[in-house]
Coordinates of C-alpha atoms in Angstrom, one line a residue:
M13 CA -47.4 -29.9 52.1
A14 CA -45.2 -32.0 49.9
V15 CA -46.8 -30.6 46.8
E16 CA -46.2 -27.0 48.0
Y17 CA -42.6 -27.9 48.7
E18 CA -42.1 -29.3 45.2
C19 CA -43.7 -26.2 43.7
C20 CA -41.4 -24.0 45.6
E21 CA -38.4 -26.1 44.7
S22 CA -39.3 -26.1 41.0
Q23 CA -39.9 -22.3 41.2
F24 CA -36.5 -21.9 42.8
F25 CA -34.7 -23.7 40.0
I26 CA -36.7 -21.8 37.4
H27 CA -35.5 -18.5 38.9
I28 CA -31.9 -19.9 39.0
L29 CA -32.1 -20.7 35.3
I30 CA -33.6 -17.2 34.5
V31 CA -30.8 -15.6 36.5
V32 CA -28.2 -17.6 34.6
F33 CA -29.9 -16.7 31.3
L34 CA -30.0 -13.0 32.1
V35 CA -26.4 -12.9 33.1
L36 CA -25.3 -14.7 29.9
F37 CA -27.6 -12.6 27.8
A38 CA -26.3 -9.3 29.3
G39 CA -22.7 -10.6 28.8
L40 CA -23.4 -11.4 25.2
M41 CA -24.9 -7.9 24.6
S42 CA -22.0 -6.2 26.3
G43 CA -19.4 -8.3 24.4
L44 CA -21.2 -7.7 21.1
T45 CA -21.4 -3.9 21.8
L46 CA -17.6 -3.8 22.1
G47 CA -16.8 -6.5 19.5
L48 CA -19.2 -5.4 16.7
M49 CA -18.9 -1.6 17.2
S50 CA -15.1 -1.8 17.1
L51 CA -15.2 -3.3 13.6
S52 CA -15.2 -0.4 11.1
L53 CA -16.9 -0.8 7.8
V54 CA -13.5 -0.3 6.0
D55 CA -12.0 -3.2 7.9
L56 CA -14.9 -5.5 7.2
E57 CA -14.9 -4.6 3.5
V58 CA -11.2 -5.2 3.3
L59 CA -11.6 -8.6 5.0
A60 CA -14.6 -9.5 2.8
K61 CA -12.6 -8.8 -0.4
S62 CA -9.0 -9.9 0.5
G63 CA -9.0 -11.7 3.8
T64 CA -8.5 -15.4 4.4
P65 CA -11.4 -17.7 3.3
K66 CA -12.7 -17.9 6.9
D67 CA -12.4 -14.1 7.5
R68 CA -14.2 -13.4 4.2
K69 CA -17.1 -15.7 5.3
Y70 CA -17.3 -14.0 8.7
A71 CA -17.1 -10.4 7.3
E72 CA -19.8 -11.1 4.7
K73 CA -22.2 -12.2 7.5
I74 CA -21.4 -9.2 9.7
L75 CA -21.5 -6.4 7.1
P76 CA -25.3 -6.3 6.7
V77 CA -25.7 -6.2 10.5
V78 CA -23.3 -3.3 11.2
T79 CA -24.2 -1.2 8.2
R80 CA -26.6 0.9 10.4
Q81 CA -24.4 1.3 13.4
H82 CA -26.6 3.6 15.4
L83 CA -29.5 1.2 15.2
L84 CA -27.3 -1.7 16.1
L85 CA -25.8 0.2 19.1
C86 CA -29.3 1.2 20.4
T87 CA -30.5 -2.4 20.1
L88 CA -27.6 -3.9 22.0
L89 CA -27.7 -1.3 24.7
I90 CA -31.5 -1.7 25.2
C91 CA -31.2 -5.5 25.5
N92 CA -28.2 -5.2 27.9
A93 CA -30.0 -2.7 30.1
A94 CA -33.2 -4.8 30.1
A95 CA -31.3 -7.9 31.2
M96 CA -29.4 -6.0 34.0
E97 CA -32.6 -4.4 35.3
A98 CA -34.5 -7.7 35.4
L99 CA -31.7 -9.6 37.2
P100 CA -32.3 -8.1 40.7
I101 CA -36.0 -8.8 40.4
F102 CA -35.5 -12.5 40.2
L103 CA -32.7 -12.5 42.7
D104 CA -35.0 -10.8 45.3
T105 CA -37.1 -14.0 45.3
L106 CA -34.0 -16.1 46.2
V107 CA -32.0 -14.0 48.6
T108 CA -32.4 -10.8 50.7
A109 CA -32.4 -7.4 49.1
W110 CA -28.8 -6.5 50.0
G111 CA -27.8 -10.0 48.9
A112 CA -29.5 -9.5 45.5
I113 CA -27.7 -6.3 44.9
L114 CA -24.3 -7.8 45.9
I115 CA -24.8 -10.9 43.8
S116 CA -26.2 -9.0 40.8
V117 CA -23.3 -6.5 40.8
T118 CA -20.8 -9.4 41.1
L119 CA -22.3 -11.5 38.4
I120 CA -22.8 -8.5 36.0
L121 CA -19.3 -7.2 36.6
L122 CA -17.6 -10.6 36.2
F123 CA -19.7 -12.6 33.8
G124 CA -21.6 -9.7 32.1
E125 CA -18.8 -7.3 31.4
I126 CA -15.2 -8.4 32.0
I127 CA -15.1 -11.9 30.6
P128 CA -17.5 -11.2 27.6
Q129 CA -15.7 -8.1 26.5
S130 CA -12.3 -9.7 26.8
V131 CA -13.4 -12.7 24.7
C132 CA -15.2 -10.5 22.1
T133 CA -12.2 -8.2 21.8
R134 CA -10.1 -11.1 20.7
Y135 CA -12.6 -13.2 18.8
G136 CA -15.2 -10.5 17.9
L137 CA -15.2 -11.4 14.2
A138 CA -16.0 -15.1 14.7
I139 CA -18.5 -14.5 17.5
G140 CA -20.2 -11.7 15.6
A141 CA -20.6 -13.9 12.5
S142 CA -22.0 -16.8 14.6
V143 CA -24.7 -14.7 16.4
A144 CA -25.5 -12.4 13.4
P145 CA -28.9 -14.1 12.7
F146 CA -29.8 -13.7 16.4
V147 CA -28.8 -10.0 16.4
R148 CA -31.0 -9.4 13.4
V149 CA -34.0 -10.8 15.3
L150 CA -33.1 -8.5 18.3
V151 CA -33.0 -5.5 15.9
W152 CA -36.5 -6.2 14.7
V153 CA -37.8 -6.9 18.3
C154 CA -36.3 -3.6 19.6
F155 CA -37.0 -1.7 16.4
P156 CA -40.0 0.4 17.7
V157 CA -37.8 1.8 20.5
A158 CA -34.3 1.6 18.9
Y159 CA -35.2 3.2 15.5
P160 CA -36.4 6.6 16.8
I161 CA -33.3 6.8 19.1
S162 CA -31.0 5.9 16.2
K163 CA -32.6 8.5 14.0
L164 CA -32.1 11.1 16.7
L165 CA -28.4 10.1 16.9
D166 CA -28.2 10.4 13.1
Y167 CA -29.6 13.9 13.4
L168 CA -27.4 15.0 16.3
L169 CA -24.1 13.2 15.5
G170 CA -24.5 12.7 11.7
K171 CA -24.9 9.5 9.9
E172 CA -22.2 6.9 10.0
H173 CA -19.4 7.6 7.5
V174 CA -16.5 5.5 6.3
A175 CA -13.4 6.5 8.2
L176 CA -10.6 6.2 5.7
F177 CA -6.9 6.7 6.6
R178 CA -5.3 10.0 5.8
R179 CA -2.2 10.0 3.7
T180 CA 0.2 10.2 6.7
E181 CA -1.7 7.6 8.6
L182 CA -1.6 5.2 5.7
K183 CA 2.1 5.7 5.4
T184 CA 2.6 5.0 9.1
L185 CA 0.4 1.9 8.7
V186 CA 2.5 0.6 5.8
N187 CA 5.7 1.2 7.9
L188 CA 4.2 -0.8 10.7
H189 CA 3.5 -3.7 8.3
G190 CA 7.1 -3.8 7.2
N191 CA 9.1 -6.9 8.4
E192 CA 11.7 -4.5 9.8
A193 CA 9.2 -3.0 12.3
G194 CA 9.3 -6.3 14.3
K195 CA 5.5 -6.6 14.4
G196 CA 5.2 -9.6 12.2
G197 CA 4.5 -7.7 9.0
E198 CA 5.2 -9.3 5.6
L199 CA 6.2 -6.2 3.6
T200 CA 9.9 -6.0 2.7
H201 CA 11.9 -2.8 3.0
D202 CA 11.8 -2.1 -0.7
E203 CA 8.0 -2.6 -0.8
T204 CA 7.4 -0.2 2.1
T205 CA 9.8 2.4 0.6
I206 CA 8.1 2.3 -2.8
I207 CA 4.6 2.6 -1.2
A208 CA 5.8 5.5 1.0
G209 CA 7.4 7.2 -2.0
A210 CA 4.1 6.9 -4.0
L211 CA 2.2 8.5 -1.1
E212 CA 4.7 11.3 -0.8
L213 CA 4.7 12.0 -4.6
T214 CA 1.6 14.2 -4.4
E215 CA 3.3 16.4 -1.8
K216 CA 6.5 16.9 -3.8
T217 CA 6.8 19.3 -6.6
A218 CA 9.1 19.8 -9.6
S219 CA 11.4 22.0 -7.5
D220 CA 12.0 19.0 -5.2
A221 CA 13.3 16.6 -7.9
M222 CA 14.8 18.9 -10.5
T223 CA 18.5 19.3 -11.4
P224 CA 19.4 23.0 -11.0
I225 CA 20.4 24.9 -14.2
S226 CA 23.9 25.5 -12.8
D227 CA 24.4 21.7 -12.6
T228 CA 22.9 20.9 -16.0
F229 CA 25.0 20.1 -19.0
S230 CA 23.7 21.9 -22.1
I231 CA 25.0 23.1 -25.4
D232 CA 24.8 26.4 -27.3
I233 CA 22.6 26.4 -30.4
N234 CA 25.3 28.3 -32.2
A235 CA 28.1 25.8 -31.2
K236 CA 29.6 23.5 -33.7
L237 CA 29.6 19.7 -33.4
D238 CA 33.3 19.3 -33.7
R239 CA 35.3 16.5 -32.1
N240 CA 35.7 18.3 -28.8
L241 CA 32.0 18.8 -28.3
M242 CA 31.1 15.4 -29.6
N243 CA 33.6 13.8 -27.1
L244 CA 32.1 15.9 -24.3
I245 CA 28.6 14.8 -25.2
L246 CA 29.9 11.2 -25.3
E247 CA 31.6 11.6 -21.9
K248 CA 28.5 12.9 -20.2
G249 CA 26.6 9.8 -21.4
H250 CA 23.2 11.5 -21.5
S251 CA 20.5 10.4 -24.0
R252 CA 19.2 14.0 -24.3
V253 CA 21.0 17.3 -24.2
P254 CA 19.3 20.6 -23.6
V255 CA 20.0 23.4 -26.1
Y256 CA 20.2 27.0 -25.0
Y257 CA 20.3 30.3 -26.8
E258 CA 22.6 33.2 -25.7
Q259 CA 22.5 32.1 -22.0
P260 CA 22.2 28.7 -20.2
T261 CA 18.9 29.8 -18.6
N262 CA 17.3 30.2 -22.0
I263 CA 16.6 26.6 -22.8
I264 CA 14.8 26.4 -26.1
G265 CA 14.9 22.8 -27.0
L266 CA 16.8 19.5 -26.8
V267 CA 18.8 17.2 -29.0
L268 CA 18.5 13.4 -28.9
V269 CA 22.0 12.0 -28.8
K270 CA 21.0 9.1 -31.0
N271 CA 20.3 11.6 -33.8
L272 CA 24.0 12.6 -33.8
L273 CA 25.3 9.1 -34.7
T274 CA 25.5 9.9 -38.4
I275 CA 27.3 13.2 -37.9
H276 CA 31.0 13.4 -38.6
P277 CA 33.0 15.6 -36.3
E278 CA 35.2 16.7 -39.2
D279 CA 32.2 18.4 -40.8
E280 CA 31.7 20.7 -37.8
I281 CA 28.0 21.0 -38.4
P282 CA 26.3 23.7 -36.3
V283 CA 23.9 22.5 -33.6
K284 CA 21.1 24.5 -35.1
S285 CA 21.4 22.4 -38.3
V286 CA 20.5 19.2 -36.5
T287 CA 17.0 18.1 -35.4
I288 CA 16.1 20.1 -32.3
R289 CA 13.0 19.1 -30.5
R290 CA 10.8 21.4 -28.4
I291 CA 11.2 21.1 -24.7
P292 CA 8.2 21.7 -22.4
K293 CA 8.2 24.1 -19.5
V294 CA 6.5 23.3 -16.2
P295 CA 6.0 25.5 -13.1
E296 CA 8.2 24.6 -10.1
T297 CA 5.1 24.1 -8.0
L298 CA 3.6 21.4 -10.3
P299 CA 3.2 18.2 -8.3
L300 CA 5.3 15.2 -9.4
Y301 CA 2.2 13.1 -10.0
D302 CA 1.1 15.5 -12.7
I303 CA 4.5 15.5 -14.2
L304 CA 4.7 11.7 -14.2
N305 CA 1.2 11.5 -15.9
E306 CA 2.4 13.7 -18.7
F307 CA 5.7 11.9 -19.1
Q308 CA 3.6 8.7 -19.6
K309 CA 1.9 10.3 -22.7
G310 CA 5.2 10.1 -24.6
H311 CA 5.4 13.7 -25.6
S312 CA 8.7 14.1 -23.9
H313 CA 10.7 12.7 -21.0
M314 CA 12.4 16.0 -20.1
A315 CA 11.1 19.4 -19.1
V316 CA 12.4 22.8 -18.1
V317 CA 11.3 23.9 -14.6
V318 CA 10.5 27.6 -14.5
K319 CA 10.1 29.9 -11.6
Q320 CA 7.2 32.2 -12.4
C321 CA 7.8 35.7 -11.0
H322 CA 5.6 38.7 -10.3
K323 CA 5.1 40.8 -13.4
K324 CA 4.4 44.5 -13.4
S325 CA 1.7 45.6 -15.8
P326 CA 3.1 48.5 -17.8
A327 CA -0.4 50.0 -18.2
S328 CA -1.5 50.1 -14.6
G329 CA 1.8 49.8 -12.8
V330 CA 0.2 47.2 -10.5
V331 CA 2.1 44.0 -9.7
K332 CA 0.3 41.1 -11.2
E333 CA 0.8 37.8 -9.5
V334 CA 1.4 35.2 -12.2
R335 CA 1.5 32.2 -9.8
V336 CA 1.1 31.9 -6.1
D337 CA 0.8 28.2 -5.3
V338 CA 3.8 27.8 -3.1
D339 CA 3.8 25.3 -0.3
G340 CA 5.2 26.5 3.0
E341 CA 7.8 24.0 4.0
K342 CA 9.1 21.7 1.3
S343 CA 9.6 18.1 1.9
N344 CA 13.1 16.7 2.1
S345 CA 14.0 15.9 -1.5
L346 CA 16.1 13.0 -2.5
K347 CA 17.8 15.2 -5.0
S348 CA 19.2 17.5 -2.3
K349 CA 21.2 14.5 -0.9
R350 CA 22.8 13.6 -4.2
S351 CA 26.5 14.2 -4.9
F352 CA 25.7 14.3 -8.6
H353 CA 22.7 15.2 -10.7
K354 CA 20.8 13.5 -13.5
W355 CA 18.5 15.1 -16.0
K356 CA 16.6 14.2 -19.2
S357 CA 13.5 15.8 -21.2
F358 CA 9.2 17.5 -21.2
P359 CA 6.0 19.7 -23.2
S360 CA 6.1 23.5 -22.8
N361 CA 3.1 24.9 -21.2
G362 CA 4.4 28.4 -20.8
S363 CA 1.4 29.2 -18.6
N364 CA 0.8 30.5 -15.2
G365 CA 0.0 27.0 -14.1
S366 CA -2.9 26.1 -11.8
Y367 CA -1.2 23.5 -9.5
R368 CA -2.9 20.1 -9.9
S369 CA -5.7 21.0 -12.2
K370 CA -3.5 22.3 -15.1
K371 CA -2.8 19.8 -17.8
W372 CA -0.8 20.0 -21.0
N373 CA -2.9 20.7 -24.1
K374 CA -2.6 18.8 -27.4
D375 CA -0.7 21.7 -28.9
M376 CA 2.1 21.4 -26.4
N377 CA 3.6 18.3 -27.9
S378 CA 7.4 18.1 -28.0
D379 CA 7.7 18.4 -31.7
I380 CA 10.4 19.7 -34.0
L381 CA 11.6 23.2 -33.3
E382 CA 11.4 25.4 -36.5
I383 CA 14.4 27.6 -36.7
E384 CA 14.9 28.7 -40.3
G385 CA 13.6 32.1 -41.0
K386 CA 12.3 32.7 -37.5
P387 CA 13.8 34.5 -34.5
L388 CA 15.0 32.2 -31.7
P389 CA 12.9 32.4 -28.6
K390 CA 14.2 34.3 -25.5
V391 CA 13.4 34.0 -21.8
A392 CA 10.0 35.4 -21.0
E393 CA 10.0 38.3 -18.6
D394 CA 7.7 36.6 -16.2
E395 CA 9.5 33.2 -16.3
E396 CA 12.9 32.2 -15.1
A397 CA 14.3 28.7 -15.9
V398 CA 15.6 27.2 -12.6
G399 CA 16.2 23.6 -13.5
I400 CA 15.7 20.5 -15.6
I401 CA 13.5 17.5 -14.6
T402 CA 13.3 14.1 -16.2
M403 CA 11.4 10.9 -16.0
E404 CA 14.3 9.4 -14.1
D405 CA 14.2 12.1 -11.5
V406 CA 10.5 11.4 -10.8
I407 CA 11.1 7.6 -10.7
E408 CA 13.9 8.1 -8.2
E409 CA 11.6 10.1 -6.0
L410 CA 9.0 7.3 -6.3
L411 CA 11.6 4.6 -5.4
Q412 CA 13.3 6.8 -2.8
E413 CA 16.6 5.5 -4.1
E414 CA 19.2 6.4 -6.7
I415 CA 19.0 4.8 -10.2
F416 CA 22.6 4.2 -11.4
D417 CA 23.2 3.7 -15.1
E418 CA 26.4 2.7 -16.8
T419 CA 27.8 6.2 -16.9
D420 CA 27.2 7.2 -13.3
H421 CA 30.0 7.4 -10.8
H422 CA 29.6 6.3 -7.2
F423 CA 31.0 8.7 -4.6
D424 CA 32.0 7.4 -1.2
N425 CA 31.5 10.3 1.3
S426 CA 32.6 8.2 4.3

């Protein structure tokens, strides 16, 4: 009788230990399901490359485990379901049927769901790295069942893909990391502004940053460099001055002001007698990123922005659309808020433009304009010069702030 009692007592404690193990195991699987599956591959790769030393170590351990997310998800759910289904079986040997159901629901809800998921939500990276070897063992144990299900999920839902931020989402994320957002971010106002400006640069075109032709200071090629004109050029303070022929919208080149240092106003030398450099033409729909890339090549730092119109073919009488890459609503340009305008110089493509794919060719360099013995160029019928854009204009759009030089004047509109 005593032996039978001891046997029952030992069996009772064994069942208690099994119940505790099943509850803890189910809780671990539930917590890992939330903790590991909530860690995206992008987040882990970022932490593995640029996180703190501890986070790098954790991320490197977790990355091989979460690479096949559907297989990991199936493994964790199978183990969790097996533990929860086995729990009432062992509880039935300890208490009545209704008691086993009540106790199992309470234990699973409290210790198998709420507490583990709360802990893994906060410390998922550390816990996931600690149990990564154990999870790998579970993946191999459940592989015969989990693998077919994961392949079915891959077929129905598609394989896991890296979810990168969209441009607008990335801009919002940067703003939230600014120290002005009050969320503990380390980025300063200037840093967030520059990053946001760089992200917006693709969406902005030449028409958003240019200085309109009506506000541009330019000189006639037939004018004489007398004292009045030289004083006017000096007063404007520009490093480059556009040169036009017959009308201000027919910009044919530019003059570097530094080339006028050796000219005496008393000689009244004609503008066409000095070195005039070619000025490039760009479509008004050309993105600022493309313009900045071409500025960097050193061909020119100033360009004429042209509005390419619809041209009627004289042979067929059909309207031919030269360029139709026009965005619907234009972004708010920094240039529209300015009380003054800046300009500077660019290579002439004179083409119909193909938005981002069109690049300047080698023969579009801003070289010297040959005038002697040749007719001066006129405005093409299918092009209309609408403004001037410079390197400084693009940089200002990037910085989202004005760049004031020694000759600029501040206007107080308050």
